[in-house]
Short mmCIF file of C-alpha atoms and ligand atoms in Angstrom, two decimals:
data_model
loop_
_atom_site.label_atom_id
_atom_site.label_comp_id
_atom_site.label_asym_id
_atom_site.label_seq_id
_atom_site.Cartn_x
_atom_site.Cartn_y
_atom_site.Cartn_z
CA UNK A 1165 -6.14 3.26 -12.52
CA UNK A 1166 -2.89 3.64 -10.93
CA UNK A 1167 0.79 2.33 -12.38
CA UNK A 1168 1.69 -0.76 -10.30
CA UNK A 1169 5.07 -0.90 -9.83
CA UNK A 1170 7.25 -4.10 -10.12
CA UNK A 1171 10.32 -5.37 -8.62
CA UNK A 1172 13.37 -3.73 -9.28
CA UNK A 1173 11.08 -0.39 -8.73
CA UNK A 1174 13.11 1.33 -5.63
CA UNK A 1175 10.26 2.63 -4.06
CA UNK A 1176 9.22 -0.85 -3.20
CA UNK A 1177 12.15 -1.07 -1.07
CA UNK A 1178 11.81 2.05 0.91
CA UNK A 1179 10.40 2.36 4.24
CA UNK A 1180 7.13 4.33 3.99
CA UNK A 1181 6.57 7.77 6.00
CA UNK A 1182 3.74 8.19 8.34
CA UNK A 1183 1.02 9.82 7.32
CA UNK A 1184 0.94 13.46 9.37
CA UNK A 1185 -3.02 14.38 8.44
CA UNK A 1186 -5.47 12.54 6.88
CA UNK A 1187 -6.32 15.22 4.21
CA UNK A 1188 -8.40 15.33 0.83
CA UNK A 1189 -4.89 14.31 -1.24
CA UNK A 1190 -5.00 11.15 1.26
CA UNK A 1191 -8.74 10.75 0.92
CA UNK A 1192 -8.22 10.74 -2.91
CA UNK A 1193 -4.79 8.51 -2.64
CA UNK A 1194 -7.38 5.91 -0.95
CA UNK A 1195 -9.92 5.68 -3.77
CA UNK A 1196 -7.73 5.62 -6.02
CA UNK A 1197 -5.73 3.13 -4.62
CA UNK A 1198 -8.75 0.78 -4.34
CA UNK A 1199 -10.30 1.46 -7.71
CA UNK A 1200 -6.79 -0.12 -8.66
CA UNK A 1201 -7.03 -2.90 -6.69
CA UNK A 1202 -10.03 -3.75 -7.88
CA UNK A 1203 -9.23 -3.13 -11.54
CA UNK A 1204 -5.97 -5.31 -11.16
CA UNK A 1205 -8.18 -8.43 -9.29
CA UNK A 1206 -6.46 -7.62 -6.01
CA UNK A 1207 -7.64 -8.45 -2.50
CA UNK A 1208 -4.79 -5.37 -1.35
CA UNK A 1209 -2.67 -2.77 -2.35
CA UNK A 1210 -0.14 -0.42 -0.18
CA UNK A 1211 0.91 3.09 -1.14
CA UNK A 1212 4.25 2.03 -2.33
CA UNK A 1213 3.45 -0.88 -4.91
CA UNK A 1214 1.56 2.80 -7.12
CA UNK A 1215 4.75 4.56 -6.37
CA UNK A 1216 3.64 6.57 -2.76
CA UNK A 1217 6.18 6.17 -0.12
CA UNK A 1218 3.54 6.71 2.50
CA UNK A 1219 1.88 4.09 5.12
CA UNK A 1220 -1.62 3.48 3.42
CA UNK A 1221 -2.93 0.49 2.50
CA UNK A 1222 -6.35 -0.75 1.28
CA UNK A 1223 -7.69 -4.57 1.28
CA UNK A 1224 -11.17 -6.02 0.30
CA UNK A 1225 -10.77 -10.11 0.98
CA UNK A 1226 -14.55 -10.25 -0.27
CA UNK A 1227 -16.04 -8.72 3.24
CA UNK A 1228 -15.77 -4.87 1.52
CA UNK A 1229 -13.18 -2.63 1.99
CA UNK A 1230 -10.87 -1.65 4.82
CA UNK A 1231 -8.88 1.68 4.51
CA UNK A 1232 -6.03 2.04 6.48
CA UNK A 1233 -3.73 5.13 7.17
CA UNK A 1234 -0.76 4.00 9.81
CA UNK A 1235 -1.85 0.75 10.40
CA UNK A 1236 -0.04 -0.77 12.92
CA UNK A 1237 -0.05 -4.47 14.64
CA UNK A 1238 -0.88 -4.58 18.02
CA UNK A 1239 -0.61 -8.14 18.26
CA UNK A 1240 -0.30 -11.31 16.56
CA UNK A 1241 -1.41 -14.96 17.53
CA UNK A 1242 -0.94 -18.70 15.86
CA UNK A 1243 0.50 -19.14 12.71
CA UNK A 1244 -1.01 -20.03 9.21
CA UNK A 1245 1.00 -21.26 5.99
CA UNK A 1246 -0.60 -20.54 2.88
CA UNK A 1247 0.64 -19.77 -1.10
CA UNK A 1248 0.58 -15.43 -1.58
CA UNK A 1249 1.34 -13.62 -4.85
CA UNK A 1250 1.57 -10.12 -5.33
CA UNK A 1251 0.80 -7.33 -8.02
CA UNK A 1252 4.78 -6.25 -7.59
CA UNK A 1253 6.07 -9.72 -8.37
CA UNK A 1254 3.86 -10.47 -11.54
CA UNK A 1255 5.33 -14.38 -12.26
CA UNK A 1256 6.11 -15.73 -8.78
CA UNK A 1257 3.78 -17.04 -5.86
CA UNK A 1258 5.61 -18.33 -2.41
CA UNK A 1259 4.53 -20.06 0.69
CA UNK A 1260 4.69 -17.75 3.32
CA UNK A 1261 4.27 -18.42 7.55
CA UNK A 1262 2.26 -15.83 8.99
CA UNK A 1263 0.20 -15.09 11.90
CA UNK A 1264 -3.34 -16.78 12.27
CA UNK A 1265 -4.71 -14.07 14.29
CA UNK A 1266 -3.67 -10.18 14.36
CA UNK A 1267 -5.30 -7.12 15.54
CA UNK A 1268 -4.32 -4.41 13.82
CA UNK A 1269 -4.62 -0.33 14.66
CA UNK A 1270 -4.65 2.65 11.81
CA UNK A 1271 -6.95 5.59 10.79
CA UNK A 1272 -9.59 5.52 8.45
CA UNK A 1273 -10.44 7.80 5.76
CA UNK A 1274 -11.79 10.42 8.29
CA UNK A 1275 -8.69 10.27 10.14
CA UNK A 1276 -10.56 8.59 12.92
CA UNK A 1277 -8.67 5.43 14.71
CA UNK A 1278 -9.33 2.24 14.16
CA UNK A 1279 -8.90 -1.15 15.48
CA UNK A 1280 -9.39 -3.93 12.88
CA UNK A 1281 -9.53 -7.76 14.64
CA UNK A 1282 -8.95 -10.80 11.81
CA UNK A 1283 -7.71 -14.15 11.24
CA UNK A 1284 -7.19 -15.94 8.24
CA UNK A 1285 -6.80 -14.57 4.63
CA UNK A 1286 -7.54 -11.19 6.04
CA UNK A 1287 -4.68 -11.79 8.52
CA UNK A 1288 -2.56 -13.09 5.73
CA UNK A 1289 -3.78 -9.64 3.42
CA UNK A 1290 -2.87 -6.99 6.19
CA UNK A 1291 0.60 -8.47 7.27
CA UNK A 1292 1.39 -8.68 3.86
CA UNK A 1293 0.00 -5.00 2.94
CA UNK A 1294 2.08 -3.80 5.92
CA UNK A 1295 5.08 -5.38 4.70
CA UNK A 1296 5.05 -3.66 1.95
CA UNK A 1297 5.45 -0.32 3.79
CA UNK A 1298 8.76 -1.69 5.61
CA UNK A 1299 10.18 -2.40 2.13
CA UNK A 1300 9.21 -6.29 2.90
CA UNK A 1301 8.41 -8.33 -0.55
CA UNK A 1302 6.64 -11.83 0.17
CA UNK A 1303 9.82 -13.34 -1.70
CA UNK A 1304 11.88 -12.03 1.39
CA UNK A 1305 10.28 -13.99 3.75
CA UNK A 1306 8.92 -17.12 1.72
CA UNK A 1307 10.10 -20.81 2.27
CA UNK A 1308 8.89 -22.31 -0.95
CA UNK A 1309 8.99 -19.73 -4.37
CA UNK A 1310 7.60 -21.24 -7.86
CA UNK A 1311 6.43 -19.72 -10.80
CA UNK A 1312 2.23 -18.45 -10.74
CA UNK A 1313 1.31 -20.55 -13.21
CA UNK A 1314 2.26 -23.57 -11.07
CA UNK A 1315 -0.58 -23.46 -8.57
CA UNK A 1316 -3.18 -20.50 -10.36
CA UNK A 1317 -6.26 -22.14 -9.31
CA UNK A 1318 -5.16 -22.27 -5.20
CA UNK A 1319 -7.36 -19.95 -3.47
CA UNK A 1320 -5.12 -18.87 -0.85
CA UNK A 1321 -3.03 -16.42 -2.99
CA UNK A 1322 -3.24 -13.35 -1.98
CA UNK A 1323 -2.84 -10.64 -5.53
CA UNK A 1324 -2.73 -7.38 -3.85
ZN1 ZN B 2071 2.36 -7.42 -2.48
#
């Protein structure tokens, strides 16, 4: 398993670099990256959050996992409102507004492009994984921020 790091961590605040070639180091980066998220009870994880500054992110919302190298949102439609917490930010969950429907573009693990349509918790997963590789932290963008242990049981969070 991977170190997650927390807030305070600078590489959580740096904008991620492209990835130039989806190579074996990448390939590896991936399943290692999601053996951590699943270790850690995560539905996502992003490249910077184990202390990569590169644009990879993995998510598994319970419909197996995506792998994304990239990823990029082509578009995004509606808008959800829903509790998130995140594997950075150990003690804190916020409310967050985010998009209802996105489609989203990357590469997979074989470097091949892919285009990734979702609404919902997935939605909410991705935009927030993304985030993560602009230097974004839920807490930037939330309206409402109280401590986990407040509202553990709500279903909604997303841990990545
Ligand atoms: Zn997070």
């Amino acid at each position: 398993m991977l170190d997650i790091r927390v807030v305070g961590d600078e590489v959580l605040r740096q904008k991620a670099k492209p990835v130039r070639r989806v190579n074996k180091e990448v390939q590896t980066l991936l399943r290692e990256m999601a053996e951590t998220m699943y270790e850690a009870d995560g539905i996502g994880l992003a490249a910077p959050q184990v202390g990569i500054s590169r644009r990879v992110i993995v998510a598994d919302v319970g419909e197996g996992l995506v792998e994304l190298v990239n990823p990029e949102i082509l578009y995004r439609e509606g808008v959800q409102t829903g509790f998130e917490g995140c594997l950075s930010i150990p003690d804190l969950m916020g409310e967050v507004e985010r998009a209802q429907n996105i489609r989203v573009t990357g590469l997979d693990s074989h470097g091949r492009q892919v285009w990734v349509d979702c609404d919902g918790l997935m939605a909410r997963c991705l935009q927030h994984e993304i985030d993560h590789l602009d230097g974004v932290l839920f807490t930037d963008l939330a309206v409402n921020v109280v401590p986990r242990t407040a509202r553990a049981d709500d279903e909604e969070v997303v841990l990545d």
